[in-house]
PDB file of C-alpha atoms in Angstrom:
ATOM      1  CA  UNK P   1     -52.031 123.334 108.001  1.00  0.00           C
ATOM      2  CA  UNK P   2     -51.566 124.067 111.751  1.00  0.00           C
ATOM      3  CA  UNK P   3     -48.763 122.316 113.765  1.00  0.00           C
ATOM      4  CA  UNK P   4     -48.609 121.147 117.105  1.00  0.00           C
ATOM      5  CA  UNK P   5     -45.918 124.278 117.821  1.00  0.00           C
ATOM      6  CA  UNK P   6     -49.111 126.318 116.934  1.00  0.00           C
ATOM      7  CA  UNK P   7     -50.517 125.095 120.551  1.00  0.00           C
ATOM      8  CA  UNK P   8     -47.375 126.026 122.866  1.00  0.00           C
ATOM      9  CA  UNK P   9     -48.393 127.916 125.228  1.00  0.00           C
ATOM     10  CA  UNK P  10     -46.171 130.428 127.932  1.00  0.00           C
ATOM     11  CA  UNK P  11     -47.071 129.314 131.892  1.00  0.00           C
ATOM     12  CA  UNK P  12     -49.336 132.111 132.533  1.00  0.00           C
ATOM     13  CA  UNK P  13     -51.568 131.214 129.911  1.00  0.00           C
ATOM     14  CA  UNK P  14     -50.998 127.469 130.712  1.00  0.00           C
ATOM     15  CA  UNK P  15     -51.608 128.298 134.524  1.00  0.00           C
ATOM     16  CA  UNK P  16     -54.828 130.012 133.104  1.00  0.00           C
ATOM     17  CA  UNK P  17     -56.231 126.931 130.499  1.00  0.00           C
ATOM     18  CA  UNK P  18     -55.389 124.819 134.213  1.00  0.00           C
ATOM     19  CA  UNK P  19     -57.968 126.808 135.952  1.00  0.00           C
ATOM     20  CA  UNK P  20     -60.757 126.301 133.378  1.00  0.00           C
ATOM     21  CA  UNK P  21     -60.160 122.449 132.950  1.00  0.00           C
ATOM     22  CA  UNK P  22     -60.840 122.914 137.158  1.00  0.00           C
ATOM     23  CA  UNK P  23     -64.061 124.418 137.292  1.00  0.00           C
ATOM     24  CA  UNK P  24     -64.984 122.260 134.111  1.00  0.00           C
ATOM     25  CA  UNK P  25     -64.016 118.928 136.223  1.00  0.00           C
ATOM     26  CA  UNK P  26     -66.396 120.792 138.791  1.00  0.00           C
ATOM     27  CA  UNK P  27     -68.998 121.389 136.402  1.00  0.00           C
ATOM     28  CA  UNK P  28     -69.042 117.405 135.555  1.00  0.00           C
ATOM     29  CA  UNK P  29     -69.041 116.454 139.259  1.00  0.00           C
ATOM     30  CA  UNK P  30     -72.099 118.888 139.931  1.00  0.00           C
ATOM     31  CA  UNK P  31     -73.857 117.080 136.603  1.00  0.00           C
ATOM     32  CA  UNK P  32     -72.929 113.882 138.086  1.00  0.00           C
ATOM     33  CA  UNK P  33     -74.663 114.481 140.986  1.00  0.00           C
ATOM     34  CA  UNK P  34     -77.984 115.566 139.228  1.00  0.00           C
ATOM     35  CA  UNK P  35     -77.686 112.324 137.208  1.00  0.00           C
ATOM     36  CA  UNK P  36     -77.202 110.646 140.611  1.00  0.00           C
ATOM     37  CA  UNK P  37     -80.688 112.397 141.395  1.00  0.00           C
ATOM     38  CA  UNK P  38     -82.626 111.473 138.769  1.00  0.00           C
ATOM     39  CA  UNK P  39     -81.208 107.661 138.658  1.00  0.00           C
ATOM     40  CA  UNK P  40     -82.492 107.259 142.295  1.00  0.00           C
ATOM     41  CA  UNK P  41     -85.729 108.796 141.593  1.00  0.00           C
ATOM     42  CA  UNK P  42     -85.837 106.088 138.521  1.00  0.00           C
ATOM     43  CA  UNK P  43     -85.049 103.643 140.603  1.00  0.00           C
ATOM     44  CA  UNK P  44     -88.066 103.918 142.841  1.00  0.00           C
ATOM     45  CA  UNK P  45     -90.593 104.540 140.515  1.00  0.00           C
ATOM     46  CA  UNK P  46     -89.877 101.857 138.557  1.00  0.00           C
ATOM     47  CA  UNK P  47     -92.565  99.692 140.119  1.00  0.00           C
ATOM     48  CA  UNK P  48     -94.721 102.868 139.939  1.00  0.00           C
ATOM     49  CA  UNK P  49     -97.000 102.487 136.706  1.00  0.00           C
ATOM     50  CA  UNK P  50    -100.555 103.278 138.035  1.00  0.00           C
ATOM     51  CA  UNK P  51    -101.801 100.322 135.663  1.00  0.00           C
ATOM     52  CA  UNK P  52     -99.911 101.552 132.666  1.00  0.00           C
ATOM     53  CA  UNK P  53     -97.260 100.126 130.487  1.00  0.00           C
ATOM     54  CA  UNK P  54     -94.485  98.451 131.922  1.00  0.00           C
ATOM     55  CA  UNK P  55     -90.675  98.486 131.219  1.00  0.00           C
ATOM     56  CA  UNK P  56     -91.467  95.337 129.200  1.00  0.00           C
ATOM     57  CA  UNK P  57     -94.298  96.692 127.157  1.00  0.00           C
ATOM     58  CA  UNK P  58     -92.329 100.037 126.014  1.00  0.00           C
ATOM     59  CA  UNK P  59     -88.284  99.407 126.351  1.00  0.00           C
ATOM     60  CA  UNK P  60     -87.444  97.993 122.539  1.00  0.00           C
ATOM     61  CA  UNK P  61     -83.817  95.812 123.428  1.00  0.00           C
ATOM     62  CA  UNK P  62     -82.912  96.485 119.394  1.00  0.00           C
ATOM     63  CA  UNK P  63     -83.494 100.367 119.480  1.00  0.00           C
ATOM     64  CA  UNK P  64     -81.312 101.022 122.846  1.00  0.00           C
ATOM     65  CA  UNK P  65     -78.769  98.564 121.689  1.00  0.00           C
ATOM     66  CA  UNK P  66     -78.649 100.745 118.272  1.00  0.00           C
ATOM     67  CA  UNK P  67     -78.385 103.876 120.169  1.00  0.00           C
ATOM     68  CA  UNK P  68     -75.981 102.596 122.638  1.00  0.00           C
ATOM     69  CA  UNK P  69     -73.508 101.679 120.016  1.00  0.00           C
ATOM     70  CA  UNK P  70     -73.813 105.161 118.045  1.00  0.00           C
ATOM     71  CA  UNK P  71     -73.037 107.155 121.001  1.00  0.00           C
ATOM     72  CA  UNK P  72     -70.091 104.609 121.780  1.00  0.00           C
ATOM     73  CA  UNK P  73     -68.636 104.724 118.288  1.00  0.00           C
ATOM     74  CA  UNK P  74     -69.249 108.602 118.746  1.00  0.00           C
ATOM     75  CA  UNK P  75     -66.667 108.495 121.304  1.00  0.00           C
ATOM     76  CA  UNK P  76     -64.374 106.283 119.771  1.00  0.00           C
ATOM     77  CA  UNK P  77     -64.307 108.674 116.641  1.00  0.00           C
ATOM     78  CA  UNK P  78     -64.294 111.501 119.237  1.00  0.00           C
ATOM     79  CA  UNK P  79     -61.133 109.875 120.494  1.00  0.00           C
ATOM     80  CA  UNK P  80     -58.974 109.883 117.001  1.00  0.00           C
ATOM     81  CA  UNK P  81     -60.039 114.208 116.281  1.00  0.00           C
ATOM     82  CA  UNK P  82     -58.130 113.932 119.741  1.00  0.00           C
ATOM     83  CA  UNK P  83     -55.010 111.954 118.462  1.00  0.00           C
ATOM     84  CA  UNK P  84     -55.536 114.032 114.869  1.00  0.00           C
ATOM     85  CA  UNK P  85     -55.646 116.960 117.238  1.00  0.00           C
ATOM     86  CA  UNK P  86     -51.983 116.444 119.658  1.00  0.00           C
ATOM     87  CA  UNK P  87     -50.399 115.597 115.896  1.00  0.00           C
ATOM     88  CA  UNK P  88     -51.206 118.734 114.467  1.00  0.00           C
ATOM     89  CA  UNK P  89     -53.496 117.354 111.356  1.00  0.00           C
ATOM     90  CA  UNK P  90     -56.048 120.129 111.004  1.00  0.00           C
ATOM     91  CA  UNK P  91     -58.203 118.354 108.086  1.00  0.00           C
ATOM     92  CA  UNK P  92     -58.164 115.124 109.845  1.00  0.00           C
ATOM     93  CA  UNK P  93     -59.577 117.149 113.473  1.00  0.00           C
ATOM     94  CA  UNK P  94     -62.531 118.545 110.856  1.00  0.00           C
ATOM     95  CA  UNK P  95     -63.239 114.994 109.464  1.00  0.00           C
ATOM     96  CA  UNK P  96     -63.118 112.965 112.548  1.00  0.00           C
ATOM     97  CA  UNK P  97     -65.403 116.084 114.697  1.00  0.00           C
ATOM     98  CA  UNK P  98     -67.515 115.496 111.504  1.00  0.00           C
ATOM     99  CA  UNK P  99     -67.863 111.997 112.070  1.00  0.00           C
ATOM    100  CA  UNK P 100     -68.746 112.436 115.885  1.00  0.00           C
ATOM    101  CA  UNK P 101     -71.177 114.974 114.786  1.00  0.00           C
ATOM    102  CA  UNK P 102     -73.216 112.302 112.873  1.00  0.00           C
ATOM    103  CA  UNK P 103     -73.281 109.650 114.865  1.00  0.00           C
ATOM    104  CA  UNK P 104     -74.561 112.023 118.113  1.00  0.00           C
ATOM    105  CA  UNK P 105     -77.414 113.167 115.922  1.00  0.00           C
ATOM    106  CA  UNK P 106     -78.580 109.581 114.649  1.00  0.00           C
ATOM    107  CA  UNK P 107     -78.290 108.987 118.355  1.00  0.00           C
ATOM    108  CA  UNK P 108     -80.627 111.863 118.940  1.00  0.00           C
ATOM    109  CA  UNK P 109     -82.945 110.854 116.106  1.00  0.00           C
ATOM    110  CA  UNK P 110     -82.989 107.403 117.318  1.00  0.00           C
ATOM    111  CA  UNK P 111     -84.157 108.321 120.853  1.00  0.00           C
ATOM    112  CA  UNK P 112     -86.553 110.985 119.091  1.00  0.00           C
ATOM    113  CA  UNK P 113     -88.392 108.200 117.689  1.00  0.00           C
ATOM    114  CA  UNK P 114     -88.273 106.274 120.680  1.00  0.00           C
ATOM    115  CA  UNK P 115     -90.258 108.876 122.231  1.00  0.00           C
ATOM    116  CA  UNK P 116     -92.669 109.847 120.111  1.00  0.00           C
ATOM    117  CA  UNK P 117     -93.537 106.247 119.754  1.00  0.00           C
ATOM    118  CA  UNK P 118     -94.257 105.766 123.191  1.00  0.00           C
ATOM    119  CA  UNK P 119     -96.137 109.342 123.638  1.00  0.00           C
ATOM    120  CA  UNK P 120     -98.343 107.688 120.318  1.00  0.00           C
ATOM    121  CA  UNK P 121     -99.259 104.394 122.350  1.00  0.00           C
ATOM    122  CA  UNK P 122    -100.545 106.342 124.727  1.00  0.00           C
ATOM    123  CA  UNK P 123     -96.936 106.176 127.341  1.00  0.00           C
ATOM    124  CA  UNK P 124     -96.202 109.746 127.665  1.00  0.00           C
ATOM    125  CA  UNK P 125     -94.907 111.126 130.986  1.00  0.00           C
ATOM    126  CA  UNK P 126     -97.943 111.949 132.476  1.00  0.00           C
ATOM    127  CA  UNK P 127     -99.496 108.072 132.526  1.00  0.00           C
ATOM    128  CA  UNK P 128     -97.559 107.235 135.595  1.00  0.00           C
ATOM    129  CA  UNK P 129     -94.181 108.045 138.414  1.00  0.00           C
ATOM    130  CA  UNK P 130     -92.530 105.259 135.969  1.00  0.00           C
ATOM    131  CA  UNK P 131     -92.931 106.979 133.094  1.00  0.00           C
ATOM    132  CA  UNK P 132     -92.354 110.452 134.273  1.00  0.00           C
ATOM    133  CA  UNK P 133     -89.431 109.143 135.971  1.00  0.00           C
ATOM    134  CA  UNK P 134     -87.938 107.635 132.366  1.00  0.00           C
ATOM    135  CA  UNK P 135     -88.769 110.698 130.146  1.00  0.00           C
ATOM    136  CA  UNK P 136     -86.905 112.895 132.718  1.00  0.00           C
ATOM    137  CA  UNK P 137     -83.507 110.537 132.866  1.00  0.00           C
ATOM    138  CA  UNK P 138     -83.456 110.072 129.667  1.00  0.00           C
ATOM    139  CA  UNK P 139     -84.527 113.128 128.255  1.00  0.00           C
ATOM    140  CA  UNK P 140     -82.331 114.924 130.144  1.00  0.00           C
ATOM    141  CA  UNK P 141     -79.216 112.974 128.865  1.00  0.00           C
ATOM    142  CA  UNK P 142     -80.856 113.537 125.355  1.00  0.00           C
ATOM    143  CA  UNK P 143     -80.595 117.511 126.250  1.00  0.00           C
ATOM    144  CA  UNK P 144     -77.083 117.206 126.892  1.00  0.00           C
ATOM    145  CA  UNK P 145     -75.812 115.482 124.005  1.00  0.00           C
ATOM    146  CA  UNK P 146     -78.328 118.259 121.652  1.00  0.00           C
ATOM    147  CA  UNK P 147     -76.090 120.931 123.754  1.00  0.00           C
ATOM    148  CA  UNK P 148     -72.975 119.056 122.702  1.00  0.00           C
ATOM    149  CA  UNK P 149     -73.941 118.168 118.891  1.00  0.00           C
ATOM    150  CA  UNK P 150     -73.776 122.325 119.218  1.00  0.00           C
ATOM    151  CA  UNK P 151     -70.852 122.724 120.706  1.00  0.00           C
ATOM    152  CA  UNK P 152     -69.119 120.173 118.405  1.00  0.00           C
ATOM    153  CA  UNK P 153     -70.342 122.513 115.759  1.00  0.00           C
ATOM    154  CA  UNK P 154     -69.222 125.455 117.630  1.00  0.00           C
ATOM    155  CA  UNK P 155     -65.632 123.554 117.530  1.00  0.00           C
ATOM    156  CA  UNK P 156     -65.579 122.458 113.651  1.00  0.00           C
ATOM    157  CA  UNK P 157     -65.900 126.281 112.843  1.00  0.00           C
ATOM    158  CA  UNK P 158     -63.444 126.953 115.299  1.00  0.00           C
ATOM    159  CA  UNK P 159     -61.082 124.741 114.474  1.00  0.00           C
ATOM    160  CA  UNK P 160     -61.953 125.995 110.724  1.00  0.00           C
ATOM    161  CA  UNK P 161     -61.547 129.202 110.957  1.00  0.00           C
ATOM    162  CA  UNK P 162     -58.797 129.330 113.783  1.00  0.00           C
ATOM    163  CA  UNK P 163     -57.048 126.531 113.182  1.00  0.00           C
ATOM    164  CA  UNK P 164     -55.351 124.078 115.678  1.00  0.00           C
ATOM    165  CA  UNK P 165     -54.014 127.448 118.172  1.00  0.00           C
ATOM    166  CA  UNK P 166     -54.361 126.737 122.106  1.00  0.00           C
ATOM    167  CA  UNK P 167     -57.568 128.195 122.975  1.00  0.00           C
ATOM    168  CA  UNK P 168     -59.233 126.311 120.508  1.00  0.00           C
ATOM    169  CA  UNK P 169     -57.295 123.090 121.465  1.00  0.00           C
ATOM    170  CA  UNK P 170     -58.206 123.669 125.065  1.00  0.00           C
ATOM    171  CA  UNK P 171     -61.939 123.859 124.042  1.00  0.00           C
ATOM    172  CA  UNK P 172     -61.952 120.249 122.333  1.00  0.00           C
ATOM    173  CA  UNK P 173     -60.373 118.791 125.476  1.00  0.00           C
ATOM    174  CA  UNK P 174     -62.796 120.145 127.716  1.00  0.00           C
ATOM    175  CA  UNK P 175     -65.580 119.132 124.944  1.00  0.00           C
ATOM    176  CA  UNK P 176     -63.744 115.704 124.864  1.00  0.00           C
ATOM    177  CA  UNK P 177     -64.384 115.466 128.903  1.00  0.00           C
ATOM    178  CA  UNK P 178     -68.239 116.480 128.060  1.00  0.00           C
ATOM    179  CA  UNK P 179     -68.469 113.763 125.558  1.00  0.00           C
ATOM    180  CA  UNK P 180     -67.090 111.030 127.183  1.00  0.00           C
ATOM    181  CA  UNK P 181     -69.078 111.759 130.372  1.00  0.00           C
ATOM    182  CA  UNK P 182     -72.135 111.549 128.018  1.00  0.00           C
ATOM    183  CA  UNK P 183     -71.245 108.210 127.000  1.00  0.00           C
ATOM    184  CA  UNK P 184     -70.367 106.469 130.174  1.00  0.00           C
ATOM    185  CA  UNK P 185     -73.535 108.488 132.051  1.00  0.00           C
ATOM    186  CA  UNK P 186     -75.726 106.457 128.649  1.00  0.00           C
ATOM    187  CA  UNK P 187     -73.812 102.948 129.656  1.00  0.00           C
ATOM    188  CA  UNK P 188     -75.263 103.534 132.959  1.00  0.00           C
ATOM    189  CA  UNK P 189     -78.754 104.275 132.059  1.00  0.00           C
ATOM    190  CA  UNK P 190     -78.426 101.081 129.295  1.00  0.00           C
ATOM    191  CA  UNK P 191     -77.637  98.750 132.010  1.00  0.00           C
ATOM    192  CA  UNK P 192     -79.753  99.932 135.145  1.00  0.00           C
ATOM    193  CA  UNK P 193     -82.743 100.884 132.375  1.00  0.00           C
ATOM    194  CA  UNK P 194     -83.043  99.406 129.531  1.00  0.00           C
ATOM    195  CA  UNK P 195     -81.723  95.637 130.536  1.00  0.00           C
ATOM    196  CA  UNK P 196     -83.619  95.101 133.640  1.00  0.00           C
ATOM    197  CA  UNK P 197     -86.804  96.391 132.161  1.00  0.00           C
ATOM    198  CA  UNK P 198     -86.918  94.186 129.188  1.00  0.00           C
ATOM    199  CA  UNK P 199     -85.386  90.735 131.799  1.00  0.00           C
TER     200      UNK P 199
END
């Protein structure tokens, strides 16, 4: 079993593992700001449905309430492979990553669904600027948690195969950062999406 004395790490390498969490808080920020983009293009072409379905007639309350609490307990569970990982408990980093895993890809299949229900009623993204508008926010926050149920896979072999040493502990911090910006980017599109479409 690793330890947490497996992770010390000297000052140049410490001043190095510094540098990458920078330019991976940069990387966020510049994803922010495309999220920022696509929220405000949402926003007005809400109203935009050419004579299509509305928010009412597609948004289902019980399937983005179900999705919004996977990708919430997702974090949560995210959160103890953290603790599991600053105490040194290798099997309990696997288990808990695990966990995390699942839950992101029921999120994924749930929002699947979702989709190619509304593409089989006839509200894909080319009916109208709402519509085109949705598929792109959303799908686009679906995209990034596919890229991160990879990465989390990319992690569990890591952390396998490597055990708990520094480079591999600095990797699930900056995938914790990804994964928790995930979640609070889906809160967002919950409340200024799904709730006022189905009000």
């Amino acid at each position: 079993m690793s330890s947490v004395a497996d992770m010390t790490i000297n000052p140049r390498d410490a001043e190095r593992y510094e540098e990458k969490d920078f330019g991976f808080w940069l990387y966020l920020m510049s994803d922010a700001v495309i999220f920022a983009c696509l929220f405000a293009t949402y926003l007005v072409m809400v109203g935009n449905t050419a004579g299509g379905p509305t928010p009412k007639d597609v948004f289902s309350l019980d399937r983005a309430a179900a999705e919004t609490a996977l990708l919430l307990l997702s974090s949560t569970t995210f959160g103890v492979a953290a603790v599991a990982l600053s105490a040194g408990e290798r099997s309990k980093v696997l288990l808990w990553l695990a966990i995390t895993f699942l839950l992101g890809a029921s999120f994924i299949f749930l929002e699947f669904g979702e989709f190619r229900g509304m593409i089989a009623e006839g509200a894909g993204p080319e009916r109208s600027g709402f519509l085109s508008a949705f598929f792109t926010l959303v799908g686009t926050h679906g995209f990034h948690v596919s890229v991160g149920l990879v990465w989390i896979l990319v992690m569990i072999g890591q952390v396998f195969f490597k055990g708990l040493t520094a480079p591999v502990a600095s990797r699930l911090m900056r995938l914790g950062l990804f994964w928790h910006f995930l979640d609070i980017i889906w809160v967002v599109i919950f409340s200024v999406v799904y709730l006022p479409g189905l009000v």
